[in-house]
Short mmCIF file of C-alpha atoms and ligand atoms in Angstrom, two decimals:
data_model
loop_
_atom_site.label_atom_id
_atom_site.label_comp_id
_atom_site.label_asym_id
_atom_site.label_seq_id
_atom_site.Cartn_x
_atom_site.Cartn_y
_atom_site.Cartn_z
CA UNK A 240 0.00 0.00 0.00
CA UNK A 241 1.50 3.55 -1.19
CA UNK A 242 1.83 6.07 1.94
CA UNK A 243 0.28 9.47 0.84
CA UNK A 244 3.27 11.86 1.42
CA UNK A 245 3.67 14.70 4.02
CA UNK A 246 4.16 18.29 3.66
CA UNK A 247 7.64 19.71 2.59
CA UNK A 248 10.12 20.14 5.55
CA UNK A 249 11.85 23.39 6.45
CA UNK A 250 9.38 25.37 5.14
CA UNK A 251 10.88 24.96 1.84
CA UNK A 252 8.89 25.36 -1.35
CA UNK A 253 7.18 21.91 -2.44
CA UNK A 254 9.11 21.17 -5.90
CA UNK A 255 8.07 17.77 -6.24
CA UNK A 256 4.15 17.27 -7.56
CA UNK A 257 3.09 14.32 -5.08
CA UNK A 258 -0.37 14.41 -6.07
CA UNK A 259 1.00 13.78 -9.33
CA UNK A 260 3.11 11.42 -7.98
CA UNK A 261 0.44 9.81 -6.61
CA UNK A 262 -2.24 9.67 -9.45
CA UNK A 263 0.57 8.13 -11.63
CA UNK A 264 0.51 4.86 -10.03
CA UNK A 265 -2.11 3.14 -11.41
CA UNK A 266 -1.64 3.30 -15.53
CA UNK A 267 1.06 0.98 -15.48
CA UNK A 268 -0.51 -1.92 -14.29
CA UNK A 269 -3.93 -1.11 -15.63
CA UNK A 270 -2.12 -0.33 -19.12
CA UNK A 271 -0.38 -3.75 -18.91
CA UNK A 272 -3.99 -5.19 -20.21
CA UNK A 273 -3.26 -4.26 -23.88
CA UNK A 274 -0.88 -3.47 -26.03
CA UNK A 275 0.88 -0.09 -25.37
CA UNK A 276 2.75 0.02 -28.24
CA UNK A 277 0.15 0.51 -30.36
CA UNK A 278 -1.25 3.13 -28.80
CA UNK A 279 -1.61 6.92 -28.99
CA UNK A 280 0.77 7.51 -26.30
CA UNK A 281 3.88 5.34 -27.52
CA UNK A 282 2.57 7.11 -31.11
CA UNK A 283 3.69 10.48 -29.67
CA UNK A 284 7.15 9.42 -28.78
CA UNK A 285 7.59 6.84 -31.93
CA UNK A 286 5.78 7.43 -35.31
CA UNK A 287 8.21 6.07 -38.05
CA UNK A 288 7.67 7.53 -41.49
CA UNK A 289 10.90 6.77 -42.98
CA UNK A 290 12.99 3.29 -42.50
CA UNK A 291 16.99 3.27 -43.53
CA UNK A 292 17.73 -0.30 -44.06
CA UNK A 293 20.41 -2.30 -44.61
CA UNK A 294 19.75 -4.71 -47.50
CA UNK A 295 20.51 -8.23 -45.18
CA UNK A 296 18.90 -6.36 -42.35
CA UNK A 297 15.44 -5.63 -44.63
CA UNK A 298 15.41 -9.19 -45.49
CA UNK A 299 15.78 -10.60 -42.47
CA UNK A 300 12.90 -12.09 -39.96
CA UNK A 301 12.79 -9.55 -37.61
CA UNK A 302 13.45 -6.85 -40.03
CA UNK A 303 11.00 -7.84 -41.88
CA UNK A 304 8.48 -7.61 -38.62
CA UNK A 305 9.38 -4.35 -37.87
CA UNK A 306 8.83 -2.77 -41.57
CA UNK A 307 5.89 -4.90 -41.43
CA UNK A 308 4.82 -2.96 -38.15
CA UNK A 309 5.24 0.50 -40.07
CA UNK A 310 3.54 -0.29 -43.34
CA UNK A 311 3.46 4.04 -44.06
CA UNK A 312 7.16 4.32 -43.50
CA UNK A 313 9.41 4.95 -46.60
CA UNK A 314 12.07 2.07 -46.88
CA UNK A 315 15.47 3.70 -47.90
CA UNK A 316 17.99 1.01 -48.64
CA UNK A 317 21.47 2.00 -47.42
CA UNK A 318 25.14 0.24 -47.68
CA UNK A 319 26.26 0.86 -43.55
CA UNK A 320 23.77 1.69 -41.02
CA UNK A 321 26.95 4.07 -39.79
CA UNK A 322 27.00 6.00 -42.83
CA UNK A 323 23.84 7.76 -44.35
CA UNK A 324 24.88 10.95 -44.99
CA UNK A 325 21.21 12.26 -44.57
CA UNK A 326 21.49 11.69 -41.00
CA UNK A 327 24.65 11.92 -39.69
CA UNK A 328 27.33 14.03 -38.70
CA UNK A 329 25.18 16.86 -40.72
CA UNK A 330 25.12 20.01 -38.65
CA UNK A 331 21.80 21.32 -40.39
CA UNK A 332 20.42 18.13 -39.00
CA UNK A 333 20.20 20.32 -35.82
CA UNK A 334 16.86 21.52 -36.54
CA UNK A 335 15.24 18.84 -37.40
CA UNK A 336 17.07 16.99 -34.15
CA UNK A 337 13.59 15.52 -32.39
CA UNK A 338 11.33 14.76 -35.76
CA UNK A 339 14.32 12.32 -36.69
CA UNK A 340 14.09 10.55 -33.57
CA UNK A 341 10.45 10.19 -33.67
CA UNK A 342 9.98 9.63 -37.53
CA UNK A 343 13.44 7.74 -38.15
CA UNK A 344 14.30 4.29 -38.18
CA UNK A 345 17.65 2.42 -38.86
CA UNK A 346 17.84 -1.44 -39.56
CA UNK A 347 21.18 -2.65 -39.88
CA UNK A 348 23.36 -5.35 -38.66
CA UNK A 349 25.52 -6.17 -35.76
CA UNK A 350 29.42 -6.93 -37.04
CA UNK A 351 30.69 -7.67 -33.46
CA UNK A 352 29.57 -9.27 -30.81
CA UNK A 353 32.72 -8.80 -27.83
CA UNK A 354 31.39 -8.55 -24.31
CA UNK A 355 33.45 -6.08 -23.10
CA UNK A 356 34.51 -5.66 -18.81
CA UNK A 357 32.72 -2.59 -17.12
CA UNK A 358 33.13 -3.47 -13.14
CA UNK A 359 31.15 -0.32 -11.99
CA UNK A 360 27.76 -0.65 -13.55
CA UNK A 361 27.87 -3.73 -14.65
CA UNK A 362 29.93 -6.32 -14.48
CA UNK A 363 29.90 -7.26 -18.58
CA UNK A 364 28.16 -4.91 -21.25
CA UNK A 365 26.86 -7.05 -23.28
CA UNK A 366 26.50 -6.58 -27.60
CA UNK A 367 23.57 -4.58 -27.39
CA UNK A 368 20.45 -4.56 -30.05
CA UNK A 369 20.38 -1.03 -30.50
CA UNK A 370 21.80 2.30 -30.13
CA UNK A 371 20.48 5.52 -30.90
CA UNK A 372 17.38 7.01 -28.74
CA UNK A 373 13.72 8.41 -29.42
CA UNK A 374 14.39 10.27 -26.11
CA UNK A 375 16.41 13.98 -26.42
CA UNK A 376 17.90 14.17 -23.20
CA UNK A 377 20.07 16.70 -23.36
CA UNK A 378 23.04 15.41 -21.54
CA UNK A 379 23.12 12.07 -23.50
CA UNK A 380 26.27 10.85 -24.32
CA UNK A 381 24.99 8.74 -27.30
CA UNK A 382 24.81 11.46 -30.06
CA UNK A 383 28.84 12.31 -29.11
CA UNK A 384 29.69 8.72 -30.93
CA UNK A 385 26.58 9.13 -33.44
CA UNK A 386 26.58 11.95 -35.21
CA UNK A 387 24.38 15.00 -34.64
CA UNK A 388 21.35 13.18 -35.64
CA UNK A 389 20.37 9.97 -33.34
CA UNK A 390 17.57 8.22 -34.52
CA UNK A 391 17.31 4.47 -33.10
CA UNK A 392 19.46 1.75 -35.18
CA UNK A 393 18.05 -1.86 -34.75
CA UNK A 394 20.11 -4.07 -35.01
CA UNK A 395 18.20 -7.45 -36.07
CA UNK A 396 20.75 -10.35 -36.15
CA UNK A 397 19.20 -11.01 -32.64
CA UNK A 398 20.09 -15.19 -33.08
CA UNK A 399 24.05 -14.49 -33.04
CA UNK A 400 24.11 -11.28 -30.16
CA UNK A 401 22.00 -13.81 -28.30
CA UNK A 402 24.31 -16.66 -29.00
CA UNK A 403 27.58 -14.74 -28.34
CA UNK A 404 25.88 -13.94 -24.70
CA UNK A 405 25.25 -17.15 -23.79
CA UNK A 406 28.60 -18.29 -24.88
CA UNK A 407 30.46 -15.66 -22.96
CA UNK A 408 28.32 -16.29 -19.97
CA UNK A 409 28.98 -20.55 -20.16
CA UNK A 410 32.33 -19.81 -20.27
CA UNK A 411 32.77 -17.30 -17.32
CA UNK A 412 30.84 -19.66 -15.21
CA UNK A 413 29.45 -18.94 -11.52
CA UNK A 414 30.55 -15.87 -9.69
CA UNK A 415 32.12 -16.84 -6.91
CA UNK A 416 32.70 -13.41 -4.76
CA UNK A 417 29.89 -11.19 -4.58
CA UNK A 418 31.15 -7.35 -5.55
CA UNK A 419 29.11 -4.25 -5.77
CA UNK A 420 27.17 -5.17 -8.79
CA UNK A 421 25.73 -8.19 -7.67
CA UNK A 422 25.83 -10.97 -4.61
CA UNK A 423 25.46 -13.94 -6.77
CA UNK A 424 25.36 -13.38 -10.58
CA UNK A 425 27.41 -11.58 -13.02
CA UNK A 426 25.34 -8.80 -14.27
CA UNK A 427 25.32 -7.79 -18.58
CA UNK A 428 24.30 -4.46 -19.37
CA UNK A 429 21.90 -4.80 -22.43
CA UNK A 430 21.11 -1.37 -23.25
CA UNK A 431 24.49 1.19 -22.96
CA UNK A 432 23.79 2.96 -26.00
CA UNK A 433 20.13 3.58 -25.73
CA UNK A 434 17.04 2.90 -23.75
CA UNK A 435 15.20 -0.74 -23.47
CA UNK A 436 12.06 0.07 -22.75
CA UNK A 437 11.92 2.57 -26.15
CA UNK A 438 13.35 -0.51 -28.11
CA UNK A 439 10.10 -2.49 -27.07
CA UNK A 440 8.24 -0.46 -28.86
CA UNK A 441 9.79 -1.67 -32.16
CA UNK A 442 10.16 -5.17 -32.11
CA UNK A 443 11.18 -8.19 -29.57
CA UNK A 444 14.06 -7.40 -29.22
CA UNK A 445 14.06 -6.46 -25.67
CA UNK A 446 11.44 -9.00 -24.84
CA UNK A 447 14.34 -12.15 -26.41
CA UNK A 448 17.04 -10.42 -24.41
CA UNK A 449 14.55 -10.56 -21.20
CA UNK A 450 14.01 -14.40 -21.34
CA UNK A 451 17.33 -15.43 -23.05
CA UNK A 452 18.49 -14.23 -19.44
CA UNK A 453 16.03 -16.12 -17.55
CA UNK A 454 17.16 -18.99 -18.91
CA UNK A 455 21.00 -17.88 -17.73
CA UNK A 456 20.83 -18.76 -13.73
CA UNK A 457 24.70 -17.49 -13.43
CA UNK A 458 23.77 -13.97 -15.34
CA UNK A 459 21.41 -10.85 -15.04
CA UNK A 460 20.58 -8.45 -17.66
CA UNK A 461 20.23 -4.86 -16.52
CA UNK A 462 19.23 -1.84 -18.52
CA UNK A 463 18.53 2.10 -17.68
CA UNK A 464 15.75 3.36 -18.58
CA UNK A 465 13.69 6.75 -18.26
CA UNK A 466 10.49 5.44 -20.09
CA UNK A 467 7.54 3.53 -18.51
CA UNK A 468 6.44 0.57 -21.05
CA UNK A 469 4.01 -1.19 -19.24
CA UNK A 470 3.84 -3.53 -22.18
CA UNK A 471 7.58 -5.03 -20.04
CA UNK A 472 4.76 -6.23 -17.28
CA UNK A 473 3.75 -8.97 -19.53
CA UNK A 474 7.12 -10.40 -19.91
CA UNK A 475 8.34 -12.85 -17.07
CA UNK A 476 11.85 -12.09 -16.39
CA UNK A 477 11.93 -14.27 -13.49
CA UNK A 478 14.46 -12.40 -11.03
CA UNK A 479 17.14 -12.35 -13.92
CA UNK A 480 16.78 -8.67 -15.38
CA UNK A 481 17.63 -5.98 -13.31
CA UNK A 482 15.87 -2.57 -14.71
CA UNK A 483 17.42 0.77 -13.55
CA UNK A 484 15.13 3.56 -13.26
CA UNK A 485 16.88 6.61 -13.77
CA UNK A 486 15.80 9.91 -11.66
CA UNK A 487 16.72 13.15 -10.87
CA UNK A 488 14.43 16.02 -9.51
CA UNK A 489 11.56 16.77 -11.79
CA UNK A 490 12.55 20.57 -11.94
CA UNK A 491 15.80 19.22 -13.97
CA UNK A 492 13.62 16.36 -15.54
CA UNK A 493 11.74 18.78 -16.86
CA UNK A 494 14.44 20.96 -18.73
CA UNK A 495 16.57 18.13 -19.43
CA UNK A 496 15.02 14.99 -20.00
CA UNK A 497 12.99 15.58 -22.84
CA UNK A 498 10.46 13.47 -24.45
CA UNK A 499 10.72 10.90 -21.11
CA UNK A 500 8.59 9.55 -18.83
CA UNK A 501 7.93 12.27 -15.87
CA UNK A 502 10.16 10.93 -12.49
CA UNK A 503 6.58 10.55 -11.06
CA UNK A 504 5.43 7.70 -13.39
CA UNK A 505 8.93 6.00 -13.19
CA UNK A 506 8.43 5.96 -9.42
CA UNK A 507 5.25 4.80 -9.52
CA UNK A 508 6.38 2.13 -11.82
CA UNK A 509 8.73 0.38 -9.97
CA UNK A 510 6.50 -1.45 -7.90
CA UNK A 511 4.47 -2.86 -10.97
CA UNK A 512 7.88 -4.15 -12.13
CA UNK A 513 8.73 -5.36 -9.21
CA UNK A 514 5.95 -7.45 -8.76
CA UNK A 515 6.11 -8.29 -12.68
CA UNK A 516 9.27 -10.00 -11.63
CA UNK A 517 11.80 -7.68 -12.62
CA UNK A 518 14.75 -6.87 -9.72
CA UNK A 519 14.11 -2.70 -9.71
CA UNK A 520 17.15 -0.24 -9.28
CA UNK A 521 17.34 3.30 -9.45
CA UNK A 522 20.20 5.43 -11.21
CA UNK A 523 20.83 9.00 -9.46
CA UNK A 524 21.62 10.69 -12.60
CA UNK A 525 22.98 12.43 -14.20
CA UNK A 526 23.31 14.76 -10.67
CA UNK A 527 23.95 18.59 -11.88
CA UNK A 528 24.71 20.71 -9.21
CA UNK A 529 23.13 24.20 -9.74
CA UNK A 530 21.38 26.54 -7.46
CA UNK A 531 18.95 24.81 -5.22
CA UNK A 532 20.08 21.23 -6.26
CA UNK A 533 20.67 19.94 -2.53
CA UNK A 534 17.31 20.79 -1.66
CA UNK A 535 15.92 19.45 -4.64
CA UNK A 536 17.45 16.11 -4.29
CA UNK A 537 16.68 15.91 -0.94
CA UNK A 538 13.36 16.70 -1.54
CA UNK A 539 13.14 13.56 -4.27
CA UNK A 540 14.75 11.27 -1.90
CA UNK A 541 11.86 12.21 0.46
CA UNK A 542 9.55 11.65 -2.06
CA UNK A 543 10.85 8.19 -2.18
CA UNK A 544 10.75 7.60 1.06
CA UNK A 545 7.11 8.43 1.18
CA UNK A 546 5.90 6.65 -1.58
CA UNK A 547 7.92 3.12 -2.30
CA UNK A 548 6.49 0.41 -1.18
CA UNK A 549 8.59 -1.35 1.36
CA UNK A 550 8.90 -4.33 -1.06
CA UNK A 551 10.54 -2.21 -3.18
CA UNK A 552 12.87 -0.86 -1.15
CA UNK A 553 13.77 -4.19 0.85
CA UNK A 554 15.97 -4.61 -2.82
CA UNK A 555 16.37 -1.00 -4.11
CA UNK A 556 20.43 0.00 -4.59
CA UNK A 557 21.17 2.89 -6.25
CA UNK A 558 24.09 4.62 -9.08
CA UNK A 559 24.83 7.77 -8.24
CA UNK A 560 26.28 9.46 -11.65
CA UNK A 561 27.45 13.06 -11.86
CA UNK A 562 27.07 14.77 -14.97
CA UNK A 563 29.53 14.87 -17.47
CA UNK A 564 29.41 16.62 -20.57
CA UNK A 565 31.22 17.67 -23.43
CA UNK A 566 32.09 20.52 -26.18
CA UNK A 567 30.53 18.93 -29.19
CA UNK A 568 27.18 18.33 -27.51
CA UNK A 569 27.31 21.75 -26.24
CA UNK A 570 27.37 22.98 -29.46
CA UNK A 571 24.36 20.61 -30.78
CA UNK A 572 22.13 21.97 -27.90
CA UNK A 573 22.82 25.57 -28.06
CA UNK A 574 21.06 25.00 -31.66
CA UNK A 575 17.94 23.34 -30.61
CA UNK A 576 17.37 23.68 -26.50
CA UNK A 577 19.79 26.49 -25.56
CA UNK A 578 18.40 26.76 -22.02
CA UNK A 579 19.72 22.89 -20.72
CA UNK A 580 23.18 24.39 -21.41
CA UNK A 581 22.67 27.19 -18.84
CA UNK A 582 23.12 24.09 -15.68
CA UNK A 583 25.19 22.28 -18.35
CA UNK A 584 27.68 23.93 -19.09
CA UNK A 585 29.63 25.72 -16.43
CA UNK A 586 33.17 26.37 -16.79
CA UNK A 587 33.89 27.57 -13.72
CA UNK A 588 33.08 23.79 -12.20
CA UNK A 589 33.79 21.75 -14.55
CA UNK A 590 37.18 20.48 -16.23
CA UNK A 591 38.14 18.64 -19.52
CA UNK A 592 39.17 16.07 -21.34
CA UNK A 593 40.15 14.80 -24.53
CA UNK A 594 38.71 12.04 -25.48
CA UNK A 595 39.72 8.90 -27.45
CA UNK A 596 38.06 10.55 -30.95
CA UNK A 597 39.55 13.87 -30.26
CA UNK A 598 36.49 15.62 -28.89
CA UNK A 599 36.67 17.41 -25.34
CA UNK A 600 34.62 15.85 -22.30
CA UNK A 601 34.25 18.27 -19.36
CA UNK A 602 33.41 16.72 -15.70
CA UNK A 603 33.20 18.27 -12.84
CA UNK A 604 36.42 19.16 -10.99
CA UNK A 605 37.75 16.73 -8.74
CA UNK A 606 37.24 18.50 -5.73
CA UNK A 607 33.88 20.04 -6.49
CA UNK A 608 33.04 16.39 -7.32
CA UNK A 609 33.81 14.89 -4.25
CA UNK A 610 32.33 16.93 -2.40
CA UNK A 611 28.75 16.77 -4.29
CA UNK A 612 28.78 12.96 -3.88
CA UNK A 613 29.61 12.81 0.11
CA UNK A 614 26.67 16.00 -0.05
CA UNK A 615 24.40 13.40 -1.90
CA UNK A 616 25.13 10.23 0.58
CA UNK A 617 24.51 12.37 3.18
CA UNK A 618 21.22 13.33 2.18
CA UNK A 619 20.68 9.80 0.88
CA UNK A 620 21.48 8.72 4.79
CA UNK A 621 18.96 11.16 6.12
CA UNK A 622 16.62 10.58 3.99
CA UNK A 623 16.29 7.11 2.32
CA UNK A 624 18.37 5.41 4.34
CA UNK A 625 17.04 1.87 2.97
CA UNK A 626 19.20 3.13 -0.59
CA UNK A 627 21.86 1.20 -0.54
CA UNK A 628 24.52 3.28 -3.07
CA UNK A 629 26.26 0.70 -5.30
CA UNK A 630 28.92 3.22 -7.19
CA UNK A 631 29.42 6.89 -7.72
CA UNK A 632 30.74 8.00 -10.31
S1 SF4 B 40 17.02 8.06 -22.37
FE1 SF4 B 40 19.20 7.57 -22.26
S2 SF4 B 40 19.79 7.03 -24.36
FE2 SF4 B 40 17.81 8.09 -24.48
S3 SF4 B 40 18.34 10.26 -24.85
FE3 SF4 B 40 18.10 9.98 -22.64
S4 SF4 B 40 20.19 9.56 -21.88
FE4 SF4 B 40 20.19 9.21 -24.12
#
C-alpha cells in the first residue's frame, strides 16, 4: 500500500508534484492489459515515417516484422547503417534533431559481438540490439559517438548477439565473490547505448534479451531506462533482469530529460515491475549541481521515502552518476534547446578532457566532485536510508 506523502520540511517550497506522484501509479498496471505500443501515447514518442535499411537487415525475420509494423514508412535502402549521410554528422540536421528521432528508423546489422569488462555498472556490457534514442535528453552521451542526428538503429541479427551472450556467460561460469554489482550473478548491461524500454516499442528485441536471461541462472541483464512501457509487465523475467530507473528532480527532468517519462510515473512504476518480476534499481543521474540542487534532491529522496512500497525498497540500490558533458554536444544543444546548457555547461566547475576521438569531455572538478557525492550520501542517509549506493561516479 503507497503512503500518501507529508508536507515539505523546512518550510521549503514543495518542488516535487506528489499528487502527481500519486495519481501516476495506477496506468502501469492497468495499461499492462493491452498493447501499449500501439497506442496513442507510444505514437507520440515513436511514429516512423521513414525506415533506412540495410539490404541483409530488410530481409531478415525480424526486419522484416518491424517494416511490417510500419507499413506508411518509406524504406530507404542504405550500404552501412553508420554512414547515411542524410542523418549523420550533418550540422543542419540540428533543426530537425527531435522529428528524426520520432519519424526515423535504422535497420542494420551487428558486425561484433565482444562482451566487453565494465566493473562499476555492470559487471559485462553485453553486444547490445540497438543504439540511438527516441528520447532527447540533453546530456546524452549517445549522439557524441553518433553523429548529430540519433535516430534508433536496430540491429536485427538477434540469433548471433544472443548466441555470443550465452557463450560468454557458459564460459565465465558462476561468480564466486559477490562485488558491488551483484551478490550472486554476473550482471550484462543490455542497453548502454540507448534505452530498453523505447526498443520495445519496435520489435522483440528487448522481450528475447529478457528471457534469453532467464534462462542464464549465473547472469542478469540490466538496462537504464527513463520510459515507462508497461507492455515489459507482460514479460516474465523471473528475477534475472535488473531494470534501472533513472531519476533526478523533476525541476531538472523537466528541462533536461525531454520526451521521457515524468520521475513521477517511473516511481510509480517500480512497484508494478517489481511485482512483474523484474529486480528494480534506481540510477541518481545524471546529478547537476546548480542553485537549489541539494534541496531538490533531498526533496526527491523524500519523495521516495514516502511513496515506495517497502517491497521495493527491501531490494532497491542505487548509481549515483554526476554529470559529465562535453564541447561537441554543447554545441548541438545551443542550436535546438539552448536553455539545458545554462546548468550544463559551467566552466567555472567543470574540467576537460580529450577524449579517445579527439572531442573534449568536461566533468566536474575533482574536488567540487567529491564533495557533491559525500553532499548526496549524506542526504541519501537522512533521507532514504534503505538506498543502498552501489557506485558513484
Ligand atoms: S534516455 Fe538515455 S539514451 Fe535516451 S536520450 Fe536519454 S540519456 Fe540518451
Amino acid at each position: 500500500m503507497r503512503q500518501r506523502p507529508g508536507g515539505p520540511e523546512d518550510g521549503a517550497e514543495g518542488l516535487f508534484d506528489l499528487d502527481e506522484l500519486v495519481a501516476a501509479s495506477a496506468p502501469a498496471a492497468e495499461r499492462a492489459d493491452r498493447s501499449f505500443r500501439d497506442g496513442e501515447q507510444a505514437r507520440r514518442l515513436l511514429d516512423v515515417s521513414e525506415i533506412y535499411a540495410e539490404p541483409a537487415a530488410a530481409r531478415s525475420w525480424r526486419g522484416r516484422q518491424i517494416i511490417a509494423r510500419f507499413p506508411g514508412a518509406r524504406v530507404v535502402e542504405t550500404v552501412s547503417h553508420w554512414r547515411i549521410p542524410d542523418l549523420h554528422g550533418n550540422a543542419g540536421n540540428v533543426e530537425r534533431w527531435v522529428r528524426i528521432k520520432r519519424g526515423t528508423l535504422v535497420l542494420g546489422e551487428r558486425k561484433s559481438f565482444g562482451v566487453r569488462p565494465n566493473g562499476r555498472s555492470a559487471d559485462w556490457i553485453a553486444p547490445a540490439l540497438s543504439n540511438g534514442c527516441a528520447m532527447a535528453c540533453a546530456y546524452c552521451y549517445v549522439p557524441r559517438r553518433k553523429g548529430f542526428a540519433n535516430p534508433i538503429t536496430v540491429f536485427t541479427n538477434v540469433e548471433r548477439v544472443l548466441a555470443a551472450v550465452e557463450r560468454h556467460v557458459a564460459s565465465t561460469g558462476p561468480k564466486r565473490e559477490p562485488n558491488q554489482c551483484d551478490e550472486r550473478a554476473w550482471v550484462y548491461d543490455i542497453g548502454e547505448n540507448g534505452d530498453c524500454s523505447v526498443d520495445d516499442l519496435i520489435s522483440d528485441n528487448t522481450a528475447d534479451l529478457i528471457h534469453a536471461f532467464r534462462r542464464l541462472p549465473t547472469a542478469k541483464a540490466s538496462f537504464a531506462t527513463k520510459f515507462v512501457n508497461p507492455d515489459l509487465l507482460r514479460l516474465d523475467p523471473g528475477g534475472r533482469t535488473r531494470i534501472r530507473f533513472s531519476v533526478m528532480p523533476p525541476y531538472d527532468s523537466r528541462h533536461l530529460d525531454i520526451r521521457t517519462s515524468p520521475v513521477p510515473e517511473r516511481l510509480a512504476a517500480a512497484a508494478d515491475f517489481l511485482d512483474a518480476g523484474y529486480e528494480v534499481h534506481f540510477n541518481l543521474s545524471p546529478v547537476v549541481i546548480r542553485p537549489g540542487w541539494e534541496r531538490d534532491w533531498g526533496e526527491l529522496l523524500r519523495a521516495m521515502d514516502d511513496t515506495l512500497p517497502g517491497r521495493v525498497k527491501d531490494q532497491a540500490a542505487a548509481e549515483i552518476i554526476m554529470l559529465t558533458h562535453n564541447q561537441d554536444l554543447h554545441e548541438v544543444n545551443l542550436g535546438w534547446h539552448p536553455r539545458a546548457e545554462e546548468v550544463l555547461w559551467r566552466e567555472d566547475l567543470q574540467q576537460s578532457k580529450r577524449s579517445e576521438n579527439g572531442s573534449w569531455n568536461v566533468r566536474y572538478r575533482t574536488g567540487v566532485k567529491a564533495s557533491a557525492v559525500e553532499a548526496l550520501r549524506a542526504l541519501i542517509a537522512a533521507r532514504a536510508p534503505w538506498l543502498r549506493v552501489r557506485y558513484a561516479f
